[in-house]
Coordinates of C-alpha atoms in Angstrom, one line a residue:
Chain P
M1 CA -35.9 13.9 7.3
E2 CA -33.8 11.9 4.9
V3 CA -34.1 15.3 3.0
V4 CA -32.7 17.3 6.2
L5 CA -30.1 14.7 6.6
A6 CA -28.9 14.9 2.7
V7 CA -28.3 18.5 3.2
V8 CA -26.6 18.3 6.5
I9 CA -24.5 15.7 4.9
G10 CA -23.5 17.8 1.7
S11 CA -22.9 20.9 3.9
L12 CA -20.6 18.9 6.0
Y13 CA -18.6 17.5 3.0
A14 CA -18.5 21.3 1.3
T15 CA -16.9 22.7 4.4
G16 CA -14.7 19.9 5.4
L17 CA -13.2 20.4 1.9
Y18 CA -13.1 24.0 1.6
M19 CA -11.1 23.7 5.4
M20 CA -8.8 21.3 3.9
L21 CA -8.0 24.2 1.1
R22 CA -7.3 26.5 3.8
R23 CA -3.0 26.9 4.5
S24 CA -3.6 26.6 8.2
V25 CA -2.8 22.9 9.1
V26 CA -5.3 23.2 12.2
K27 CA -8.4 24.2 10.0
L28 CA -7.1 20.9 7.8
I29 CA -7.3 19.0 10.4
I30 CA -10.8 20.4 11.4
G31 CA -12.0 19.9 7.8
L32 CA -10.7 15.8 8.0
G33 CA -13.0 15.5 10.7
L34 CA -16.0 17.3 9.7
L35 CA -15.1 15.0 6.2
S36 CA -15.3 12.0 8.3
N37 CA -18.4 12.7 9.8
G38 CA -20.1 13.8 7.0
S39 CA -19.5 10.1 5.7
N40 CA -20.4 8.9 9.1
L41 CA -23.8 10.1 9.0
L42 CA -24.1 9.0 5.0
I43 CA -24.1 5.5 6.2
F44 CA -26.1 5.9 9.0
T45 CA -28.7 7.3 6.5
M46 CA -29.0 4.4 4.2
G47 CA -29.9 2.4 6.6
R48 CA -33.5 4.2 6.5
L49 CA -34.7 6.1 9.4
V50 CA -37.4 4.6 11.3
R51 CA -38.9 6.0 14.8
G52 CA -40.1 3.5 17.4
R53 CA -40.0 0.5 15.3
P54 CA -36.9 -1.4 16.7
P55 CA -36.0 -4.4 14.2
I56 CA -36.4 -7.6 16.6
V57 CA -38.3 -10.3 14.8
P58 CA -41.3 -11.1 15.7
E59 CA -42.2 -14.6 16.9
G60 CA -43.2 -17.0 14.5
E61 CA -42.1 -15.2 11.9
S62 CA -38.4 -15.5 9.6
S63 CA -37.7 -11.7 9.1
V64 CA -38.7 -8.4 10.2
P65 CA -41.4 -6.3 8.6
P66 CA -40.7 -3.5 7.0
P67 CA -40.4 -0.6 7.7
Y68 CA -37.6 -1.1 10.0
A69 CA -34.4 0.8 10.6
D70 CA -31.3 -1.3 9.3
P71 CA -28.7 -1.9 12.8
L72 CA -26.2 -3.1 10.4
P73 CA -25.1 0.6 9.3
Q74 CA -25.2 1.5 12.8
A75 CA -22.9 -0.8 13.9
L76 CA -20.7 0.0 11.1
I77 CA -20.6 3.4 11.7
L78 CA -19.5 2.4 15.3
T79 CA -16.6 1.6 14.1
A80 CA -15.9 4.4 11.5
I81 CA -16.4 6.5 14.2
V82 CA -14.0 4.6 17.2
I83 CA -11.2 4.5 13.9
S84 CA -12.0 8.4 12.8
F85 CA -11.5 9.5 16.6
G86 CA -8.1 7.5 17.1
V87 CA -6.3 8.6 13.7
L88 CA -8.0 12.1 14.5
A89 CA -6.1 11.9 18.1
F90 CA -3.1 10.6 16.3
A91 CA -3.3 14.1 13.8
L92 CA -3.5 16.3 16.5
A93 CA -0.8 14.7 18.0
L94 CA 1.4 14.7 14.9
I95 CA 0.4 18.8 14.0
H96 CA 1.4 19.7 17.6
R97 CA 4.8 18.2 17.1
A98 CA 5.4 19.7 13.9
Y99 CA 4.6 22.8 15.2
Q100 CA 6.8 23.0 17.8
T101 CA 9.8 21.5 15.4
V102 CA 9.1 23.5 12.5
G103 CA 7.6 26.5 14.7
T104 CA 4.7 27.6 12.1
D105 CA 1.4 26.1 11.1
D106 CA 1.1 27.6 7.8
L107 CA 1.5 24.9 4.8
D108 CA 3.7 27.2 2.8
D109 CA 5.9 26.6 5.1
L110 CA 6.4 22.8 4.9
K111 CA 7.6 22.3 1.9
T112 CA 11.4 21.4 2.0
T113 CA 10.6 17.9 1.3
D114 CA 8.9 19.0 -2.1
T115 CA 10.1 20.0 -5.4
Chain C
M1 CA -6.8 -22.2 9.9
A2 CA -4.4 -21.6 7.1
L3 CA -5.8 -18.4 6.6
I4 CA -6.3 -16.8 9.7
L5 CA -2.2 -17.8 11.1
P6 CA -0.9 -14.4 8.6
I7 CA -3.0 -12.4 10.5
L8 CA -2.8 -13.5 14.0
I9 CA 1.4 -14.3 13.4
P10 CA 1.9 -10.7 13.1
L11 CA 0.1 -9.8 16.0
A12 CA 1.5 -12.3 18.7
T13 CA 4.6 -10.8 17.7
A14 CA 3.7 -7.6 17.8
T15 CA 1.5 -8.1 21.1
V16 CA 5.3 -10.2 22.7
G17 CA 6.8 -7.1 20.9
F18 CA 5.1 -4.4 23.4
L19 CA 5.4 -6.5 26.7
A20 CA 9.3 -6.5 26.0
W21 CA 8.9 -2.7 25.3
R22 CA 12.6 -2.2 27.4
G23 CA 14.4 -5.4 25.9
R24 CA 15.8 -4.0 22.9
Q25 CA 17.5 -7.4 21.6
W26 CA 14.4 -8.8 22.2
Q27 CA 12.7 -7.2 20.2
R28 CA 14.9 -7.2 17.6
G29 CA 15.0 -11.1 17.8
L30 CA 11.5 -11.0 18.0
G31 CA 10.5 -8.8 14.8
V32 CA 13.1 -11.2 12.4
V33 CA 11.6 -14.8 13.9
G34 CA 8.3 -13.2 13.5
S35 CA 8.7 -12.1 9.9
V36 CA 10.2 -16.0 9.3
A37 CA 7.0 -17.2 11.0
L38 CA 4.9 -15.3 8.9
L39 CA 6.7 -16.0 5.3
V40 CA 6.3 -19.9 6.7
A41 CA 2.7 -19.7 7.3
S42 CA 1.8 -17.8 4.1
I43 CA 3.5 -20.2 2.0
N44 CA 2.0 -22.9 3.3
L45 CA -1.0 -21.0 2.4
L46 CA -0.4 -20.6 -1.3
V47 CA 0.4 -24.5 -1.3
R48 CA -3.4 -25.0 0.0
V49 CA -4.6 -22.6 -2.8
W50 CA -2.6 -23.9 -5.4
Q51 CA -3.5 -27.6 -4.8
H52 CA -7.1 -27.1 -3.6
G53 CA -8.4 -24.1 -5.0
P54 CA -9.3 -20.7 -3.1
Q55 CA -10.0 -21.2 0.3
V56 CA -12.4 -19.2 3.1
L57 CA -13.3 -19.0 6.5
W58 CA -16.2 -17.7 7.7
V59 CA -15.0 -15.8 11.0
G60 CA -17.3 -17.3 13.9
N61 CA -18.9 -19.4 11.7
W62 CA -21.6 -16.9 11.3
P63 CA -22.0 -17.7 7.0
A64 CA -21.5 -15.7 4.4
P65 CA -22.5 -13.0 3.5
F66 CA -23.8 -12.5 7.1
G67 CA -20.5 -12.6 9.1
I68 CA -16.9 -11.6 8.6
A69 CA -15.4 -14.0 5.8
L70 CA -11.5 -13.9 5.0
I71 CA -10.8 -15.6 1.7
A72 CA -8.0 -16.1 -0.1
D73 CA -7.3 -17.0 -3.9
L74 CA -4.3 -16.8 -5.9
L75 CA -3.8 -13.3 -6.0
S76 CA -4.5 -12.8 -2.4
A77 CA -2.3 -15.6 -1.5
I78 CA 0.5 -14.3 -3.6
M79 CA 0.3 -11.0 -2.2
V80 CA 0.3 -12.4 0.8
V81 CA 3.4 -14.3 0.1
L82 CA 5.4 -11.3 -1.1
A83 CA 4.2 -9.0 2.4
A84 CA 6.1 -12.0 4.7
T85 CA 9.1 -12.0 2.0
I86 CA 9.1 -7.9 2.3
G87 CA 8.8 -8.4 6.2
V88 CA 11.9 -11.0 6.5
A89 CA 13.8 -8.9 4.1
V90 CA 13.2 -5.7 5.9
A91 CA 13.5 -7.1 9.3
L92 CA 17.4 -8.2 9.0
F93 CA 18.0 -4.9 7.2
S94 CA 16.7 -3.2 10.3
L95 CA 19.3 -5.4 12.7
A96 CA 21.8 -3.3 11.1
H97 CA 20.8 -0.2 9.7
M98 CA 18.0 1.1 12.4
D99 CA 19.1 3.6 15.4
P100 CA 18.7 2.5 18.9
A101 CA 16.3 5.2 19.6
R102 CA 13.8 4.2 17.4
E103 CA 14.2 0.7 18.3
T104 CA 13.5 1.4 21.8
F105 CA 10.4 3.3 20.6
G106 CA 8.6 -0.1 19.2
Y107 CA 10.0 0.1 15.3
Y108 CA 9.5 -3.5 15.5
P109 CA 6.3 -4.3 17.2
L110 CA 4.8 -1.5 14.4
S111 CA 6.5 -3.0 11.7
Q112 CA 4.3 -6.0 12.9
I113 CA 1.3 -4.3 13.0
L114 CA 1.6 -2.9 9.6
L115 CA 2.2 -6.2 7.9
M116 CA -0.9 -7.4 10.1
G117 CA -2.8 -4.8 8.5
V118 CA -1.5 -5.2 4.6
C119 CA -2.3 -9.1 5.3
G120 CA -5.3 -8.2 6.4
A121 CA -6.5 -6.8 3.6
F122 CA -5.3 -9.7 1.2
L123 CA -7.1 -11.7 3.0
T124 CA -10.6 -9.9 3.5
G125 CA -13.8 -11.1 1.4
D126 CA -15.7 -7.6 2.9
L127 CA -15.7 -4.1 1.7
F128 CA -16.0 -2.7 4.9
N129 CA -13.2 -4.9 6.4
L130 CA -10.9 -3.8 4.0
Y131 CA -11.9 -0.1 5.3
V132 CA -10.7 -1.7 8.3
W133 CA -7.9 -3.5 8.0
F134 CA -6.4 -0.5 5.4
E135 CA -7.0 1.9 8.7
V136 CA -4.8 -0.8 10.6
M137 CA -2.2 -0.7 8.3
L138 CA -2.5 3.2 8.1
M139 CA -2.2 4.0 11.8
A140 CA 0.8 1.9 12.0
S141 CA 2.5 3.4 9.2
F142 CA 1.8 7.3 10.0
V143 CA 3.7 5.9 13.4
L144 CA 6.7 4.2 11.8
L145 CA 6.6 7.6 8.9
A146 CA 6.6 9.8 12.4
L147 CA 8.9 7.8 14.6
G148 CA 11.8 10.1 15.3
G149 CA 10.2 13.3 14.7
E150 CA 13.0 14.7 12.2
R151 CA 11.6 18.1 10.6
A152 CA 11.2 16.1 7.0
Q153 CA 9.8 13.6 8.4
L154 CA 7.2 15.5 10.3
E155 CA 6.5 18.1 6.8
G156 CA 5.7 14.4 5.1
A157 CA 3.6 13.1 7.3
I158 CA 1.6 15.7 7.3
K159 CA 0.9 15.3 3.6
Y160 CA 0.7 11.5 3.8
V161 CA -2.0 11.6 6.9
T162 CA -4.2 14.5 4.8
L163 CA -4.3 12.8 1.5
N164 CA -4.2 9.1 3.4
L165 CA -7.4 9.9 5.3
M166 CA -9.1 11.8 2.5
A167 CA -8.9 9.0 0.6
S168 CA -10.8 6.7 3.6
A169 CA -13.4 8.7 3.8
L170 CA -14.1 8.4 0.3
F171 CA -13.8 5.0 0.6
L172 CA -16.6 5.1 3.0
T173 CA -18.5 7.2 1.7
A174 CA -18.5 4.6 -1.4
V175 CA -19.1 2.1 1.1
G176 CA -22.0 3.5 2.7
L177 CA -23.8 4.4 -1.0
L178 CA -22.8 0.7 -2.4
Y179 CA -24.8 -0.3 0.9
G180 CA -27.4 1.7 0.8
L181 CA -27.8 1.0 -3.1
V182 CA -27.9 -3.0 -2.7
G183 CA -27.7 -3.8 1.1
T184 CA -24.5 -6.0 1.5
L185 CA -20.9 -5.4 1.5
N186 CA -19.7 -9.2 1.1
M187 CA -17.6 -8.8 -2.0
A188 CA -18.9 -11.9 -3.6
D189 CA -22.3 -11.0 -2.3
L190 CA -21.7 -7.8 -3.8
A191 CA -20.7 -9.2 -7.2
Q192 CA -24.0 -11.6 -7.6
R193 CA -26.3 -8.9 -6.9
L194 CA -24.8 -5.9 -8.6
R195 CA -24.7 -7.8 -12.1
P196 CA -28.4 -8.2 -12.5
L197 CA -28.7 -4.3 -11.8
P198 CA -28.9 -2.0 -15.4
P199 CA -25.9 0.5 -15.5
S200 CA -27.2 3.7 -13.9
G201 CA -25.4 6.9 -12.6
A202 CA -25.4 5.8 -8.6
K203 CA -23.7 2.3 -10.0
T204 CA -20.8 4.3 -12.0
A205 CA -20.9 7.3 -9.1
I206 CA -20.1 4.8 -6.6
A207 CA -17.2 3.2 -9.1
F208 CA -15.4 6.1 -9.9
L209 CA -15.3 7.2 -6.0
L210 CA -13.9 3.7 -5.1
L211 CA -11.2 4.5 -8.2
T212 CA -10.5 7.4 -6.7
A213 CA -9.8 6.2 -2.9
F214 CA -7.7 3.3 -3.8
G215 CA -6.2 5.8 -6.3
I216 CA -4.6 7.9 -3.8
K217 CA -3.8 4.5 -1.7
A218 CA -2.0 3.6 -5.0
A219 CA -0.9 6.7 -6.3
I220 CA -2.0 7.5 -9.8
F221 CA -1.7 10.3 -12.1
P222 CA -3.4 13.1 -10.7
L223 CA -3.2 11.4 -7.3
F224 CA 0.0 10.9 -6.2
F225 CA 2.0 14.1 -4.9
W226 CA 1.8 12.9 -1.3
L227 CA 4.1 9.9 -2.3
P228 CA 7.2 11.8 -3.2
A229 CA 6.7 14.3 -0.6
S230 CA 7.2 11.7 2.1
Y231 CA 8.7 8.1 1.0
H232 CA 11.9 9.7 1.6
T233 CA 12.0 10.9 4.7
P234 CA 12.2 8.3 7.2
P235 CA 14.9 5.6 7.8
V236 CA 15.8 3.5 4.9
A237 CA 14.2 0.5 6.5
V238 CA 10.9 2.0 6.9
S239 CA 10.6 3.8 3.6
A240 CA 11.6 0.4 1.5
I241 CA 8.4 -1.3 3.3
F242 CA 6.4 1.5 2.4
A243 CA 7.6 1.3 -1.2
G244 CA 7.4 -2.2 -1.3
L245 CA 3.9 -2.8 0.5
L246 CA 1.5 0.2 0.9
T247 CA 1.3 1.3 -2.4
K248 CA 0.8 -2.2 -3.4
V249 CA -2.5 -2.5 -1.3
G250 CA -3.9 -0.1 -3.4
V251 CA -3.5 -1.6 -6.5
Y252 CA -4.5 -5.0 -4.9
A253 CA -7.8 -3.2 -3.8
L254 CA -8.2 -1.9 -7.4
L255 CA -7.7 -5.2 -9.2
R256 CA -9.8 -7.2 -6.7
V257 CA -13.1 -4.3 -7.1
F258 CA -12.7 -3.7 -10.9
T259 CA -12.6 -7.2 -11.7
L260 CA -14.8 -8.7 -9.4
I261 CA -17.7 -6.2 -8.2
F262 CA -17.3 -3.6 -11.3
P263 CA -15.9 -6.0 -14.1
D264 CA -18.2 -3.3 -16.5
Q265 CA -17.3 0.2 -15.2
G266 CA -14.1 2.8 -15.7
H267 CA -11.7 -0.1 -17.8
A268 CA -10.7 2.4 -20.2
V269 CA -10.1 5.7 -17.5
I270 CA -7.9 3.3 -15.8
L271 CA -6.0 2.5 -19.3
I272 CA -5.7 6.1 -20.0
V273 CA -4.6 6.9 -16.4
S274 CA -1.9 4.2 -16.5
G275 CA -0.2 5.4 -19.4
L276 CA -0.3 9.2 -17.8
T277 CA 1.0 7.5 -14.6
M278 CA 3.7 6.3 -16.1
L279 CA 5.0 9.2 -18.1
T280 CA 4.4 11.6 -15.1
G281 CA 6.5 9.4 -13.1
V282 CA 9.4 8.4 -15.0
L283 CA 9.4 12.1 -16.0
G284 CA 9.3 13.7 -12.3
A285 CA 12.1 10.7 -11.5
L286 CA 14.5 12.4 -14.4
A287 CA 14.2 15.8 -12.7
Q288 CA 15.3 14.4 -9.1
N289 CA 18.9 14.7 -7.6
E290 CA 18.1 12.1 -4.9
F291 CA 18.6 9.0 -5.2
R292 CA 15.3 7.7 -2.8
R293 CA 13.7 10.5 -4.3
I294 CA 14.3 9.4 -8.3
L295 CA 13.3 5.8 -7.1
S296 CA 10.0 6.8 -5.1
F297 CA 8.7 8.6 -8.6
H298 CA 9.5 5.6 -9.9
I299 CA 7.3 3.4 -7.7
I300 CA 4.6 6.0 -10.0
S301 CA 5.6 5.1 -13.0
Q302 CA 5.8 1.6 -12.5
I303 CA 2.5 1.5 -11.2
G304 CA 0.6 2.8 -13.8
Y305 CA 2.5 -0.5 -16.1
M306 CA 0.6 -2.4 -12.4
I307 CA -3.2 -0.7 -13.6
M308 CA -2.4 -1.2 -17.5
G309 CA -3.3 -5.0 -17.1
L310 CA -6.4 -4.1 -15.0
G311 CA -7.3 -1.1 -18.1
L312 CA -6.9 -4.1 -20.7
L313 CA -9.1 -6.3 -18.9
T314 CA -7.6 -9.7 -20.9
T315 CA -6.4 -12.5 -19.0
A316 CA -3.3 -12.2 -20.2
G317 CA -3.5 -8.0 -19.2
L318 CA -3.9 -9.7 -15.6
A319 CA -1.4 -11.9 -15.8
G320 CA 1.3 -9.2 -16.7
S321 CA 0.2 -7.1 -14.1
I322 CA 0.2 -9.7 -11.6
F323 CA 3.9 -10.8 -13.0
Y324 CA 4.5 -7.0 -12.5
I325 CA 3.0 -6.5 -8.7
I326 CA 5.7 -10.0 -8.0
H327 CA 9.0 -8.1 -9.8
H328 CA 8.3 -5.0 -8.4
I329 CA 8.0 -5.2 -4.7
I330 CA 11.2 -7.1 -4.5
V331 CA 12.8 -5.1 -7.0
K332 CA 11.6 -2.0 -5.5
T333 CA 12.3 -2.7 -2.0
N334 CA 15.5 -3.9 -2.6
L335 CA 16.7 -0.8 -4.5
F336 CA 15.7 1.4 -1.4
L337 CA 17.7 -1.2 0.6
T338 CA 20.7 -0.4 -1.9
S339 CA 20.3 3.2 -1.3
G340 CA 20.8 2.6 2.3
L341 CA 23.7 0.7 1.9
A342 CA 25.3 3.3 -0.4
H343 CA 24.1 6.2 2.6
A344 CA 25.8 3.6 5.2
V345 CA 29.2 3.6 3.2
Q346 CA 29.3 7.6 2.0
G347 CA 26.6 9.0 4.5
S348 CA 24.5 10.7 1.9
F349 CA 21.6 10.6 -0.5
D350 CA 22.6 13.2 -2.8
L351 CA 23.7 12.3 -6.0
N352 CA 26.3 15.0 -6.0
R353 CA 27.8 14.4 -2.9
L354 CA 28.0 10.1 -3.3
G355 CA 30.4 8.7 -5.9
G356 CA 33.3 6.3 -6.7
L357 CA 31.1 3.8 -5.2
Y358 CA 32.1 1.2 -7.9
R359 CA 36.0 1.7 -7.2
T360 CA 35.6 1.2 -2.9
H361 CA 32.6 -1.1 -3.1
P362 CA 32.5 -3.0 -6.1
S363 CA 29.8 -5.8 -4.3
L364 CA 27.3 -2.8 -3.5
A365 CA 27.9 -1.8 -7.2
I366 CA 26.6 -5.0 -8.3
L367 CA 23.7 -5.1 -5.5
F368 CA 22.4 -1.8 -7.2
L369 CA 22.7 -3.0 -10.5
I370 CA 21.0 -6.1 -10.7
P371 CA 17.6 -4.7 -9.7
A372 CA 18.1 -1.5 -11.6
L373 CA 18.8 -3.5 -14.4
S374 CA 15.8 -5.6 -14.1
L375 CA 13.6 -2.5 -12.9
A376 CA 14.3 -1.0 -16.6
G377 CA 13.7 -4.3 -18.1
L378 CA 16.8 -6.0 -19.0
P379 CA 16.8 -10.0 -19.8
P380 CA 17.4 -12.2 -18.0
L381 CA 15.8 -10.8 -15.0
S382 CA 12.6 -10.1 -13.6
G383 CA 11.9 -6.9 -15.2
F384 CA 12.1 -8.0 -18.6
F385 CA 9.2 -11.0 -18.4
A386 CA 7.3 -8.9 -16.6
K387 CA 7.1 -6.0 -19.6
L388 CA 7.3 -8.8 -22.1
L389 CA 3.9 -10.1 -20.8
L390 CA 2.2 -6.3 -20.6
V391 CA 3.3 -5.5 -24.3
Q392 CA 2.3 -8.9 -25.4
A393 CA -1.3 -8.0 -23.7
G394 CA -1.6 -4.6 -25.4
L395 CA -0.8 -5.8 -28.5
Q396 CA -3.3 -8.9 -28.5
A397 CA -5.9 -6.2 -27.3
G398 CA -5.0 -4.0 -30.4
R399 CA -3.8 -1.1 -27.8
W400 CA -0.9 0.5 -29.9
I401 CA -0.6 4.2 -27.9
I402 CA -0.2 2.2 -24.4
V403 CA 1.9 0.0 -25.7
A404 CA 4.2 2.4 -27.0
V405 CA 3.8 4.8 -24.3
A406 CA 5.0 1.2 -21.7
L407 CA 8.5 0.5 -24.3
G408 CA 9.1 4.6 -24.1
V409 CA 8.8 5.0 -20.8
S410 CA 11.1 1.6 -20.0
L411 CA 13.6 3.2 -22.0
L412 CA 13.2 6.8 -20.1
T413 CA 13.5 4.1 -16.8
L414 CA 17.0 3.0 -18.0
L415 CA 18.5 6.5 -18.3
S416 CA 17.2 7.6 -14.8
M417 CA 19.1 4.3 -13.6
M418 CA 22.2 5.1 -15.5
K419 CA 21.9 8.4 -14.1
I420 CA 22.1 6.8 -10.4
W421 CA 25.1 4.5 -11.8
T422 CA 26.7 6.9 -13.3
E423 CA 26.7 9.7 -9.8
A424 CA 27.1 7.5 -7.2
F425 CA 28.6 4.6 -8.5
W426 CA 30.8 5.4 -11.7
K427 CA 31.9 8.7 -11.5
P428 CA 35.3 9.4 -9.5
A429 CA 34.3 10.2 -5.4
A430 CA 33.6 14.0 -4.3
D431 CA 36.5 15.4 -3.6
D432 CA 35.0 16.9 0.3
P433 CA 35.4 13.7 2.6
P434 CA 32.6 11.8 3.7
A435 CA 29.6 13.5 5.9
S436 CA 31.8 11.9 9.3
S437 CA 34.1 15.1 8.8
A438 CA 31.2 17.3 6.8
P439 CA 28.2 17.1 8.6
A440 CA 25.2 16.9 6.2
P441 CA 23.4 20.0 5.3
V442 CA 20.0 18.7 6.8
P443 CA 20.6 17.5 10.0
S444 CA 19.7 13.5 10.6
T445 CA 20.0 11.6 13.8
L446 CA 20.3 8.4 11.4
T447 CA 24.0 6.9 12.2
P448 CA 25.6 5.2 9.1
L449 CA 26.2 2.2 10.9
A450 CA 24.7 0.9 13.8
P451 CA 27.0 0.9 17.3
S452 CA 27.7 -2.7 16.9
G453 CA 29.5 -2.3 13.5
V454 CA 30.6 -4.6 10.8
V455 CA 29.4 -7.7 12.1
T456 CA 25.3 -6.7 12.1
A457 CA 26.3 -4.4 9.1
R458 CA 26.8 -7.9 7.2
W459 CA 22.7 -8.3 7.9
G460 CA 21.6 -5.7 5.5
I461 CA 24.1 -6.8 2.5
L462 CA 22.6 -10.0 2.9
S463 CA 19.1 -9.6 2.8
S464 CA 19.8 -6.8 -0.3
A465 CA 21.8 -9.9 -1.9
G466 CA 18.5 -12.1 -1.0
L467 CA 16.5 -9.8 -2.5
A468 CA 18.7 -9.7 -5.8
L469 CA 18.7 -13.7 -5.9
L470 CA 15.2 -13.8 -5.9
T471 CA 15.0 -11.2 -8.7
I472 CA 17.5 -13.3 -10.7
L473 CA 15.2 -16.4 -9.9
I474 CA 11.9 -15.2 -11.1
G475 CA 14.0 -13.9 -14.2
L476 CA 15.4 -17.9 -14.5
G477 CA 12.3 -19.6 -13.2
A478 CA 10.1 -16.9 -15.3
E479 CA 7.8 -19.8 -16.8
F480 CA 6.7 -21.3 -13.0
V481 CA 5.9 -17.6 -12.0
L482 CA 3.9 -17.3 -14.9
A483 CA 1.7 -20.0 -14.9
L484 CA 1.0 -19.1 -11.3
A485 CA 0.1 -15.3 -12.6
E486 CA -1.8 -16.8 -15.1
A487 CA -3.6 -19.5 -13.0
A488 CA -4.4 -16.4 -10.7
A489 CA -5.8 -14.2 -13.5
E490 CA -7.9 -16.8 -15.0
Q491 CA -9.6 -16.6 -11.2
L492 CA -9.7 -13.1 -11.8
Q493 CA -11.4 -13.0 -14.6
D494 CA -13.9 -16.0 -14.1
P495 CA -15.5 -14.4 -10.7
D496 CA -17.8 -17.2 -10.1
L497 CA -15.6 -19.7 -8.4
Y498 CA -14.5 -16.7 -6.2
I499 CA -18.3 -16.7 -5.4
S500 CA -19.2 -20.2 -4.6
T501 CA -15.9 -20.8 -2.6
M502 CA -17.5 -17.8 -0.6
F503 CA -21.1 -19.6 -0.3
R504 CA -19.6 -23.0 -0.3
G505 CA -18.2 -22.6 3.5
R506 CA -15.7 -24.3 5.4
S507 CA -13.1 -26.3 3.3

């Protein structure tokens, strides 16, 4: 299962970066979304993948007997998902507004502030 | 209690500000009062840390490494004081130079949230919380950057948002890998557990992922292109607070991570990158012909100096870096503020359209000259001592090349400051009358002066003059500031104090 997820994460990163290198601003945002999902899945995988064994300390013991899935990374990605959701919503509003103002979604036409 | 106040005060101010959404005068008052309260709280924190050593707070009373911890050593406390100082100066400046449209759209509460994010990032003792504070700070800065919705602002914002989100994703990746490697995210705990591990590919990969992520935020050599594309687009007050604070959060994270968690990784690379950052930044500045774009490129070049001390990794070098950060935050904010004052007088940032300011407004010329000469490193201003410390540290470590680069770059800095001086202040005024009769080519909703006129305009001059005075005071009282910087550097070089404070608990 870890191998499958590793491949999925790698593909998400690769696709995300590829999309971010395109000229369209919409694809740029999609790429950002894929990239942040890739890193969320990575953290998830780092907490180990174990089925049907809840990480609850049995009575009379002081720690959970392995193997168990670490719940902390799952709590972390919960935070990270909420943050990336909010940021993505902002980015969508931003490109919508930029499209209204500039009238294009081609990054090559957004160069008046460069040089 | 002293530890949580720098986070709670801006949060409370922002909340009240959002509640008083329609009361513009209320918001203006709150902006200033909140910033002053933050300054008082942060100075209190610095005094405590100076007298009693590093302070720690286990939030919710969960002991480290299980709970969330706030921790302040001298470096954190110094950075919080600087953030609060800039907060006060920019809030005062905004009274005079922020247009009513942006004020009614929540400019003051947003800048308070920005300050909260910055202070949180300085005070947290947990790598994942650092990520969260980064995002708080970024969200506020995104909105501040795009607020107003001018074309240039939106174009700059797209680049700024993209690059910063990408840096966040890389940071999160590094956090995930680090958790997989050692199973903790508390920075003191990380330092302890990583130290016995043998050097491995995983360790190096994580270190360089963090270097890239923080490097994008700090705008170091190959990763800086978002900065000059966006920093000159928002109103002056916003770009001044960005220029003073935001990149320095990245520098702070670099200083923290590469002294505490990875004291054995990547410093040679950082040293090379710092030299290249100085050079490209200053060369970029020389090629520009717009007031704020020159200053933006200078930020990049100065970041090089700040991480030079980290690359040397000696106590003297780190002290130089910290002194440089103290000097730079004040001076750079002040330079952006003076660019706003010049814009208020002549209605343009373009050096070709400015001119003759020395004849018409000699006091403004002096206000520009003090931070400009300080940036270039002339004694007895603060920049001279900052550069002197770094050069001495470089010579002690025997790194001749970086010392030569640093000295050459400061000459080029002087050259480009002279360019602004001759173009904007010294040369005769441009023939065409100022923008009032001939509108600028790029239409701007920025009003040169707030409608309430000359009385409030004094606030802008006052805040700029206050920062100039601070620059001079740091120069004259260099001995005291140096003692502070050296003590902070010693704490960075000796992580055991940080670690033991973290686990000792409430103090």
